[in-house]
Steps between C-alpha positions, in 0.01 A plus 500: 500500500252346256254265675286430192586129509359480855155641416340157427636368831382808688156450341486155658599629843307829527139451601242689299734635235432555132768391254500417130829369366642733240359819653801536730279619785353337808242692708341442836354680801647476846384696807338767282796540265496413131835338426631459145812293445679538167839363392692815599247699702259458790229754577291522815208738544374688806813495714471734797862602538860404437508265799209298364661501154822357643308234695299391194816493286675277753200264515489480120874441479479213752205346319663526156832363627315213669321411177832522314662261748208251476419532128617146424224366726226738374284422198477821295160649417461644152153652534319600815210734562356513847287810534177557682323833479331679790153450347550123501578513872223752573233283337572219747506724810190547719492866384391631839756784521522416871857624539600200713807453278613857562394627158204735446345289221510148366637635170791663684560169678492313166762739362724432801459124449601509132799724578607237755484750786240299693382138488137431415456333840495847661138532388315390815155452344648282224601251768138457616307185408249694287779606261671161481435451128635850423805430714570168329468657154725793595760275665507289184541802273775648716687174553498427126657843443754430777365749753514428870152475647581478869 
């Protein structure tokens, strides 16, 4: 089945995706996977096993079918780029490498945030009053790029 006509509608519905009309490809990250949706093919990286592959395929199928069913009420998006790099996140972190988030370094934590594996709110020191301006800047950057912060 060719879902190329749905790509602009999917771009509206999928948070944090990148899509340029005419390229026939929509990309986004979800739970550490890079997902590319093309008219006749979907690719997903870093799947652990066949069971996870089946689960992700079912989730994608439900989401795509839902967008198809609601497309008359969705305003299509023709160009969307919502990417934040790990350095952008890292620069706003306290850079203490405290490990409170479960990661060994703040850079590792930043990478997990941009891959949508962990929300930025898991950085304990960032929630302290002394880092309020950093937190507000980072929340703004992430929200503008359609990342969840909490």
